[in-house]
Short mmCIF file of C-alpha atoms and ligand atoms in Angstrom, two decimals:
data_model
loop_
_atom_site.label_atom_id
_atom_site.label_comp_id
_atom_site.label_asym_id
_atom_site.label_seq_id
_atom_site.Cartn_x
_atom_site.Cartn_y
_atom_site.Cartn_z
CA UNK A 1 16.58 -24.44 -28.51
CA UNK A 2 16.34 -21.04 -27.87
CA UNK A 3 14.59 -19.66 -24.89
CA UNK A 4 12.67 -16.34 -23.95
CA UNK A 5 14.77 -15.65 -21.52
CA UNK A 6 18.40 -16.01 -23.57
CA UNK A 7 19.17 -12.46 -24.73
CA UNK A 8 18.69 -12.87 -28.78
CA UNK A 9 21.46 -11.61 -31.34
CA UNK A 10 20.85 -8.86 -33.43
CA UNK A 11 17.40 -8.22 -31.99
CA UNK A 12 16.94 -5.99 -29.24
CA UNK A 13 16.14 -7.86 -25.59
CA UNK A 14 14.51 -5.39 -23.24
CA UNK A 15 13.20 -8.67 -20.33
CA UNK A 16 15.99 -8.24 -18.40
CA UNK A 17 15.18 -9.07 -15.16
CA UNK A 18 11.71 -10.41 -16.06
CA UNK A 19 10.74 -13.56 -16.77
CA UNK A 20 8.38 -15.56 -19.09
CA UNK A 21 5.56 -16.50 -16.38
CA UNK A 22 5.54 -12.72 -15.29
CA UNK A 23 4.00 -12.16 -18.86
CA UNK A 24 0.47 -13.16 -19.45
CA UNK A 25 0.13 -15.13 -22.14
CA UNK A 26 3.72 -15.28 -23.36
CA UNK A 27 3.96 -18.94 -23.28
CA UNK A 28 0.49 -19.26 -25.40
CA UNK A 29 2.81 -17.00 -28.29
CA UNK A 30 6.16 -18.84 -27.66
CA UNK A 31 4.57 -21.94 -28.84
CA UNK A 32 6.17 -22.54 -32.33
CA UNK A 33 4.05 -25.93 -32.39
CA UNK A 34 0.64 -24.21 -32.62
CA UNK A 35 2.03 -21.76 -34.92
CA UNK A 36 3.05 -24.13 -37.73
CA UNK A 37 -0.75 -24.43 -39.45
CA UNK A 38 -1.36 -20.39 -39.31
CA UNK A 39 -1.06 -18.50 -42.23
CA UNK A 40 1.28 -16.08 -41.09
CA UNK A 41 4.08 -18.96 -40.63
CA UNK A 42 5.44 -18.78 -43.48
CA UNK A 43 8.91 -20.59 -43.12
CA UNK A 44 8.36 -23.05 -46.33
CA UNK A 45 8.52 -20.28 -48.58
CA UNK A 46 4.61 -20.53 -48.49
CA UNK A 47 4.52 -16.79 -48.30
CA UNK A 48 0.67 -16.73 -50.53
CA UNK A 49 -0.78 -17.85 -47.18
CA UNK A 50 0.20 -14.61 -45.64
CA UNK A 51 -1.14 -12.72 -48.34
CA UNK A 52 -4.51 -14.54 -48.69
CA UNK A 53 -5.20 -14.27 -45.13
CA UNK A 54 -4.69 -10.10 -44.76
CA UNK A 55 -6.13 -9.69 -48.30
CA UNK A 56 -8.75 -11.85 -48.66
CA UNK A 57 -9.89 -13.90 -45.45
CA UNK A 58 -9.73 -11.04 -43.50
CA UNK A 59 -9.81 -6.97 -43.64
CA UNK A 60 -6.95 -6.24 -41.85
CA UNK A 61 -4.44 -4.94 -45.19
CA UNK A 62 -7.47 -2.80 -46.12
CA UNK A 63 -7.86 -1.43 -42.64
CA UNK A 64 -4.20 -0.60 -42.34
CA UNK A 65 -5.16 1.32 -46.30
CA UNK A 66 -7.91 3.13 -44.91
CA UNK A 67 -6.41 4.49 -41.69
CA UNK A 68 -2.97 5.64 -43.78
CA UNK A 69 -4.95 7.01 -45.94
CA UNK A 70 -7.02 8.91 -43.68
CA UNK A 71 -4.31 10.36 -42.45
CA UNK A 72 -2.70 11.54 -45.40
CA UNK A 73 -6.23 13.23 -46.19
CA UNK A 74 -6.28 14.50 -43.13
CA UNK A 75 -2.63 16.50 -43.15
CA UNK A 76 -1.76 14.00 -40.50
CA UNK A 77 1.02 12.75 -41.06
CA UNK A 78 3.00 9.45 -39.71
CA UNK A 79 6.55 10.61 -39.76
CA UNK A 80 9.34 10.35 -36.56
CA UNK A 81 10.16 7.49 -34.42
CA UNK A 82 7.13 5.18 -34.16
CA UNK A 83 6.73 2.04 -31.86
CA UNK A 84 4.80 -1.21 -33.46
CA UNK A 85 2.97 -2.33 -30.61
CA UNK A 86 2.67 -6.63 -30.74
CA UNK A 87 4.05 -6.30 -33.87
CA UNK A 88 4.08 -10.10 -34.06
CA UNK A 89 5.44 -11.37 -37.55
CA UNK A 90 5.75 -7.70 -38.70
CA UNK A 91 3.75 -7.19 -41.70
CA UNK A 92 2.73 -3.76 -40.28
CA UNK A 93 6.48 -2.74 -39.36
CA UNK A 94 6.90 -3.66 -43.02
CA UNK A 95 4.78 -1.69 -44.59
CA UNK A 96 4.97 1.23 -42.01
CA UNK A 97 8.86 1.15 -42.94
CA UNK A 98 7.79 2.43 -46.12
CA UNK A 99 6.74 5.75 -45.80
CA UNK A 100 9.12 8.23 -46.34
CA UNK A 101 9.05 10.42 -43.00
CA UNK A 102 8.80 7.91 -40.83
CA UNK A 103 12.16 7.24 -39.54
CA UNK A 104 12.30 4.80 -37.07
CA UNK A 105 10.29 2.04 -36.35
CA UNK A 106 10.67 -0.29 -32.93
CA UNK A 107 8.88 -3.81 -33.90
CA UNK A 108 8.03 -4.64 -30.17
CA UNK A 109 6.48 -7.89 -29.39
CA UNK A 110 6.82 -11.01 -26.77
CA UNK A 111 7.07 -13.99 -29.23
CA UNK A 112 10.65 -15.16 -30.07
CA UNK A 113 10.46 -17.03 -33.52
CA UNK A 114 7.86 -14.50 -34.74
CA UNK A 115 10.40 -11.72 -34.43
CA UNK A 116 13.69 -13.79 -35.11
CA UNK A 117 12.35 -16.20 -37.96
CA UNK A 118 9.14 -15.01 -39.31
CA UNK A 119 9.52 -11.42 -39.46
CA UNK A 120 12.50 -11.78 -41.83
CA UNK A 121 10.60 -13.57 -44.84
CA UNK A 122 7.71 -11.05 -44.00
CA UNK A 123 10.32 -7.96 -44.35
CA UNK A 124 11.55 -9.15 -47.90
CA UNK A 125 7.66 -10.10 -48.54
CA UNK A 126 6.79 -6.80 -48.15
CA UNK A 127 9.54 -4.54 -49.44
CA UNK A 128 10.91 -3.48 -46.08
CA UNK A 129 13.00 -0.71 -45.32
CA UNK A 130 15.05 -2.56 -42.57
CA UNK A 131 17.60 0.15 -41.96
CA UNK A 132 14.78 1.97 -40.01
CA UNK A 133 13.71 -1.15 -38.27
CA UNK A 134 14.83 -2.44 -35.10
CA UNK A 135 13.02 -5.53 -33.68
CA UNK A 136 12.19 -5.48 -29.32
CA UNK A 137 11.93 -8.55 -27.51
CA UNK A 138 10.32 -7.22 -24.43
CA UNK A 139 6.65 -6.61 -22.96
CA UNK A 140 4.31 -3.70 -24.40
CA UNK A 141 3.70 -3.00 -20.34
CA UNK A 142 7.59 -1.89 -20.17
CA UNK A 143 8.79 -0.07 -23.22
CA UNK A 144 12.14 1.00 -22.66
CA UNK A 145 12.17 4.66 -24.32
CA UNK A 146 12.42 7.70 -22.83
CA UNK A 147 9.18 9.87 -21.66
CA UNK A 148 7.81 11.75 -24.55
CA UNK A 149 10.18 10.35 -27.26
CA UNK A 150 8.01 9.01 -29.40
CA UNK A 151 5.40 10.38 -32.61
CA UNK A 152 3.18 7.46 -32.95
CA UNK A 153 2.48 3.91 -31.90
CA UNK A 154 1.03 1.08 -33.79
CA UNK A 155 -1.85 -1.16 -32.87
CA UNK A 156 -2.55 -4.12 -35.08
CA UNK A 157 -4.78 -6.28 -33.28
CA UNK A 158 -3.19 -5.79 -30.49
CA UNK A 159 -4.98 -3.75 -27.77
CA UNK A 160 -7.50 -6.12 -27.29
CA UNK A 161 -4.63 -8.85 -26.37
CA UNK A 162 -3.67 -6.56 -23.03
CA UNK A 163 -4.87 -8.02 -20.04
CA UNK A 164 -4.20 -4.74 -18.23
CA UNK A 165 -5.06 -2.24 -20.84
CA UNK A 166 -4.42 0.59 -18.40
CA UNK A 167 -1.49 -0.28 -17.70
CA UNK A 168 -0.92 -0.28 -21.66
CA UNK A 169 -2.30 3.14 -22.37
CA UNK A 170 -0.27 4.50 -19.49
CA UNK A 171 3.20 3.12 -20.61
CA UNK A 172 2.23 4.16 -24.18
CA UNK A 173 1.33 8.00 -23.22
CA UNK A 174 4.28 8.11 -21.10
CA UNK A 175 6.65 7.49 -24.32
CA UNK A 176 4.40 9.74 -26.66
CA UNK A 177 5.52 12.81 -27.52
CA UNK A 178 2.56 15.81 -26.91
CA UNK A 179 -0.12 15.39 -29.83
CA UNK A 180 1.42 11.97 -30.13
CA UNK A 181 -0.92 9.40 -32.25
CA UNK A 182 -1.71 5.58 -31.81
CA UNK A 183 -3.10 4.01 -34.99
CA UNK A 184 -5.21 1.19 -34.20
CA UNK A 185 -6.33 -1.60 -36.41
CA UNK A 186 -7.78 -4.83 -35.86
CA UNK A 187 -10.32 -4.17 -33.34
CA UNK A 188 -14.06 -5.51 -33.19
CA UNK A 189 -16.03 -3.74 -30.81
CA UNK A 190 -19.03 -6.10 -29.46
CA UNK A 191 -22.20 -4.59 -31.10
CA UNK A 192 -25.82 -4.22 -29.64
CA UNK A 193 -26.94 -7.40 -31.63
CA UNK A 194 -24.26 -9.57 -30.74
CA UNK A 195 -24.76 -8.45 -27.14
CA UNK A 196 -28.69 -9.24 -27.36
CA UNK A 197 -28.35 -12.87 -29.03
CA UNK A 198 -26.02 -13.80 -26.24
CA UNK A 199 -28.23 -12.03 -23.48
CA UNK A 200 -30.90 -14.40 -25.07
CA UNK A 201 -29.32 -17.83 -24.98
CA UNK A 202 -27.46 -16.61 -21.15
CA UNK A 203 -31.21 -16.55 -20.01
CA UNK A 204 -32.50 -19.73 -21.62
CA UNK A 205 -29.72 -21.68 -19.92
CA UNK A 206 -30.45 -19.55 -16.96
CA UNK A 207 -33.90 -20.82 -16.55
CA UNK A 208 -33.30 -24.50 -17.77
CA UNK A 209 -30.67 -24.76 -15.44
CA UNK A 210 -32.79 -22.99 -12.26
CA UNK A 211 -32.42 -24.90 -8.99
CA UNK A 212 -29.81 -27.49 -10.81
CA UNK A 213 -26.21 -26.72 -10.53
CA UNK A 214 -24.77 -24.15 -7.89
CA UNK A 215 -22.67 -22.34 -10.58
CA UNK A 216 -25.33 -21.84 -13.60
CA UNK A 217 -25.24 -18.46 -15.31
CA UNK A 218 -26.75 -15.61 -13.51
CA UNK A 219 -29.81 -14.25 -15.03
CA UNK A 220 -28.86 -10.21 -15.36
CA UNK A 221 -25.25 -10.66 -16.30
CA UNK A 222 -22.57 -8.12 -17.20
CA UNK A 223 -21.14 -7.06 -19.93
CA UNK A 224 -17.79 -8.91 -18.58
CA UNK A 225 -19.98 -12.10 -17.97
CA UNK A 226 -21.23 -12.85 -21.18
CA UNK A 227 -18.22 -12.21 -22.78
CA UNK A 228 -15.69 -13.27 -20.74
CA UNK A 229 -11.42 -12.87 -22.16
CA UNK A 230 -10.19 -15.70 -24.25
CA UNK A 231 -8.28 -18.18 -21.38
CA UNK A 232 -5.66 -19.45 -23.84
CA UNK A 233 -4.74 -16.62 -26.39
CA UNK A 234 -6.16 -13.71 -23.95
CA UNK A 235 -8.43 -11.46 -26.41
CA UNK A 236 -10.22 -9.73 -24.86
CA UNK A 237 -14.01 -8.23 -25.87
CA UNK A 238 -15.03 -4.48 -25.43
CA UNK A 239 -18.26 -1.98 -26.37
CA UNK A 240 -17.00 0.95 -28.77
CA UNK A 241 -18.25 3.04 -25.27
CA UNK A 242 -15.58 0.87 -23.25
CA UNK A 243 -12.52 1.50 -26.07
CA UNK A 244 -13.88 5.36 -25.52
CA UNK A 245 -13.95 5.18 -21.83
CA UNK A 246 -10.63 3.57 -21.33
CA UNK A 247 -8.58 6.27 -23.70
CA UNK A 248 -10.24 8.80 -22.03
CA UNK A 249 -9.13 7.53 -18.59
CA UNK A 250 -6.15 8.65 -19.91
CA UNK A 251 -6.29 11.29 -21.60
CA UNK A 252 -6.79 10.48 -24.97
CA UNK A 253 -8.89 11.56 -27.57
CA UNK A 254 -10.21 8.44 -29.58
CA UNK A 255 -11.36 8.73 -33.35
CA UNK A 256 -12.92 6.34 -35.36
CA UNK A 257 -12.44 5.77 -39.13
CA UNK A 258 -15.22 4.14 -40.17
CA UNK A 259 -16.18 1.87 -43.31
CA UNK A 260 -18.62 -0.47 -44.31
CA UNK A 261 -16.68 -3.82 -43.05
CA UNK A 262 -14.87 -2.76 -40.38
CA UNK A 263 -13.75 0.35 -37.75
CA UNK A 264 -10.19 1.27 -37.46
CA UNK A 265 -9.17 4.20 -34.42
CA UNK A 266 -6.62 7.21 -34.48
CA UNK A 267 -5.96 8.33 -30.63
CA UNK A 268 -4.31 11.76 -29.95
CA UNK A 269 -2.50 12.47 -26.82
CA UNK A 270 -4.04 15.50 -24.96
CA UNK A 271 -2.34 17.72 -22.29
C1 SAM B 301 -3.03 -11.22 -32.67
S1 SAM B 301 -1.31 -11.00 -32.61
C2 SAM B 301 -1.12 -9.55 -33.62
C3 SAM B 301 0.25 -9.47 -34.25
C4 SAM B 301 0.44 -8.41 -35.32
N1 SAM B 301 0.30 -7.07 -34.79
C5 SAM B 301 -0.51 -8.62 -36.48
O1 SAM B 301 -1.31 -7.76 -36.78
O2 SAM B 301 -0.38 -9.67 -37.13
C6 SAM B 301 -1.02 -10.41 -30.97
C7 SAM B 301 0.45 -10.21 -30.65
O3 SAM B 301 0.56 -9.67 -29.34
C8 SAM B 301 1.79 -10.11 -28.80
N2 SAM B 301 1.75 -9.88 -27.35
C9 SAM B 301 0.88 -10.38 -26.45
N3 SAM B 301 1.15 -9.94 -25.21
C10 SAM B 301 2.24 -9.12 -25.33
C11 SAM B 301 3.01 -8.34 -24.40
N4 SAM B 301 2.73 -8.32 -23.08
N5 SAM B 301 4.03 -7.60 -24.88
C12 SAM B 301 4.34 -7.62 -26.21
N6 SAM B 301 3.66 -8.34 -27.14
C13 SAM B 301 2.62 -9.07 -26.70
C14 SAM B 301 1.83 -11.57 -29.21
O4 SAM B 301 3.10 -12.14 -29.12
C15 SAM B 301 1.28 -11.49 -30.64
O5 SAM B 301 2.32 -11.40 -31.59
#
């Protein structure tokens, strides 16, 4: 059995020196076990699982239409050497591989079998142009380009999967070229409503619990309290003012695209 840690064949292995524990989460997506009843593992030639669950049970194929397409309306276009950031099975590195200017595309992610054994069967799924492809075994917090070598990153769910997302941005300006782009797609920002009902049922337990147990939820809670990061697969929960705060911390400008079911982002690099 293969290991994180055991440089892989033809994909590229940028740990060296850095192991498995170091990276949060990376056991929770080495697990091949827990993968076998997701949609995306689509090893038994079950490849209409895949395709249900971006089309259909979820919005993410029409949020990666809607932000291409915004760009193309938009003379921006994705062309260059582009970095898919937790690419993960690579249906985004697929389909990105498929626009004509773009020339390069680095499918960067943490989880072995995704990249080795999935990816594959999601390349031919997908019509893949794998001559511009190369797939990175390595950590989004250590991306081993040059400074400024890059036109655009990819974000497909992934930001919110960052533990340290300042340490994220910063790695990912570093390797953007000037006026470089990240396309992001798969984020929910928490929502005044949501925010309110769980306010609501925080103070119920607040009171019931008053005087009872020493560690019973506080009754003016942050943001950060009520919705605390996922412990096993680490998602983590932001405001659309927090997503705005943190890529202006470093000096990006954020955009939104916006459509009725769902908010996809385009961040330019500024000076
Ligand atoms: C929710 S999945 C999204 C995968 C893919 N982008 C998609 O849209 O299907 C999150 C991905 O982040 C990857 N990931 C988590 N932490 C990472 C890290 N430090 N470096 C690289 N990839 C990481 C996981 O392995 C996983 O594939």
């Amino acid at each position: 059995m293969s290991s994180l840690n055991d440089n892989p064949g033809d994909i590229q292995f940028w740990l060296n020196g850095t192991t498995q524990e170091e990276i949060a989460f990376a056991g929770y997506w080495n697990n091949e076990e827990i993968e076998k009843e997701k949609d995306w593992y689509i090893l038994n030639g079950n490849s209409n699982k895949l395709t249900d669950y971006l089309t259909r049970k979820t919005t993410y194929h029409d949020e990666f239409r809607s932000i291409v397409t915004f760009m193309e309306t938009n003379g921006l276009r994705l062309k260059g050497v582009g970095v898919d950031i937790a690419a993960g099975v690579c249906w985004t590195t697929a389909l990105l591989s498929r626009i004509e200017g773009v020339d390069t595309l680095y499918a960067l992610d943490i989880s072995r079998h995704r990249l080795e054994k999935i990816a594959p069967r999601v390349f031919d799924l997908f019509g893949a142009k794998q001559e511009k492809i190369v797939r990175v075994l390595g950590s989004f917090y250590d991306i081993r380009l040059p400074d400024a070598s890059v036109d655009f990153c990819f974000m497909s769910q992934a930001f919110h999967h960052a533990d340290n997302p300042d340490l994220l941005l910063s790695e990912v300006r570093r390797i953007l070229k000037s006026r470089g782009l990240i396309l992001m797609i798969g984020e929910q920002p928490v929502k005044g409503r949501a925010i309110l009902k769980r306010y609501v049922k925080n103070s119920v337990s607040s009171c019931l619990s008053r005087g009872m147990v020493p560690g019973r939820p506080r009754l003016l809670p942050t943001f950060q309290e009520l919705f605390p990061p996922d412990t096993e697969s680490g998602d983590h929960y932001y405001r659309l003012r927090d997503y705005v705060n943190m890529f202006a911390r470093h000096r990006f400008m954020l955009r939104q695209v916006v459509e009725p079911n769902f908010r996809t982002f385009i961040a330019v690099k500024e000076r």
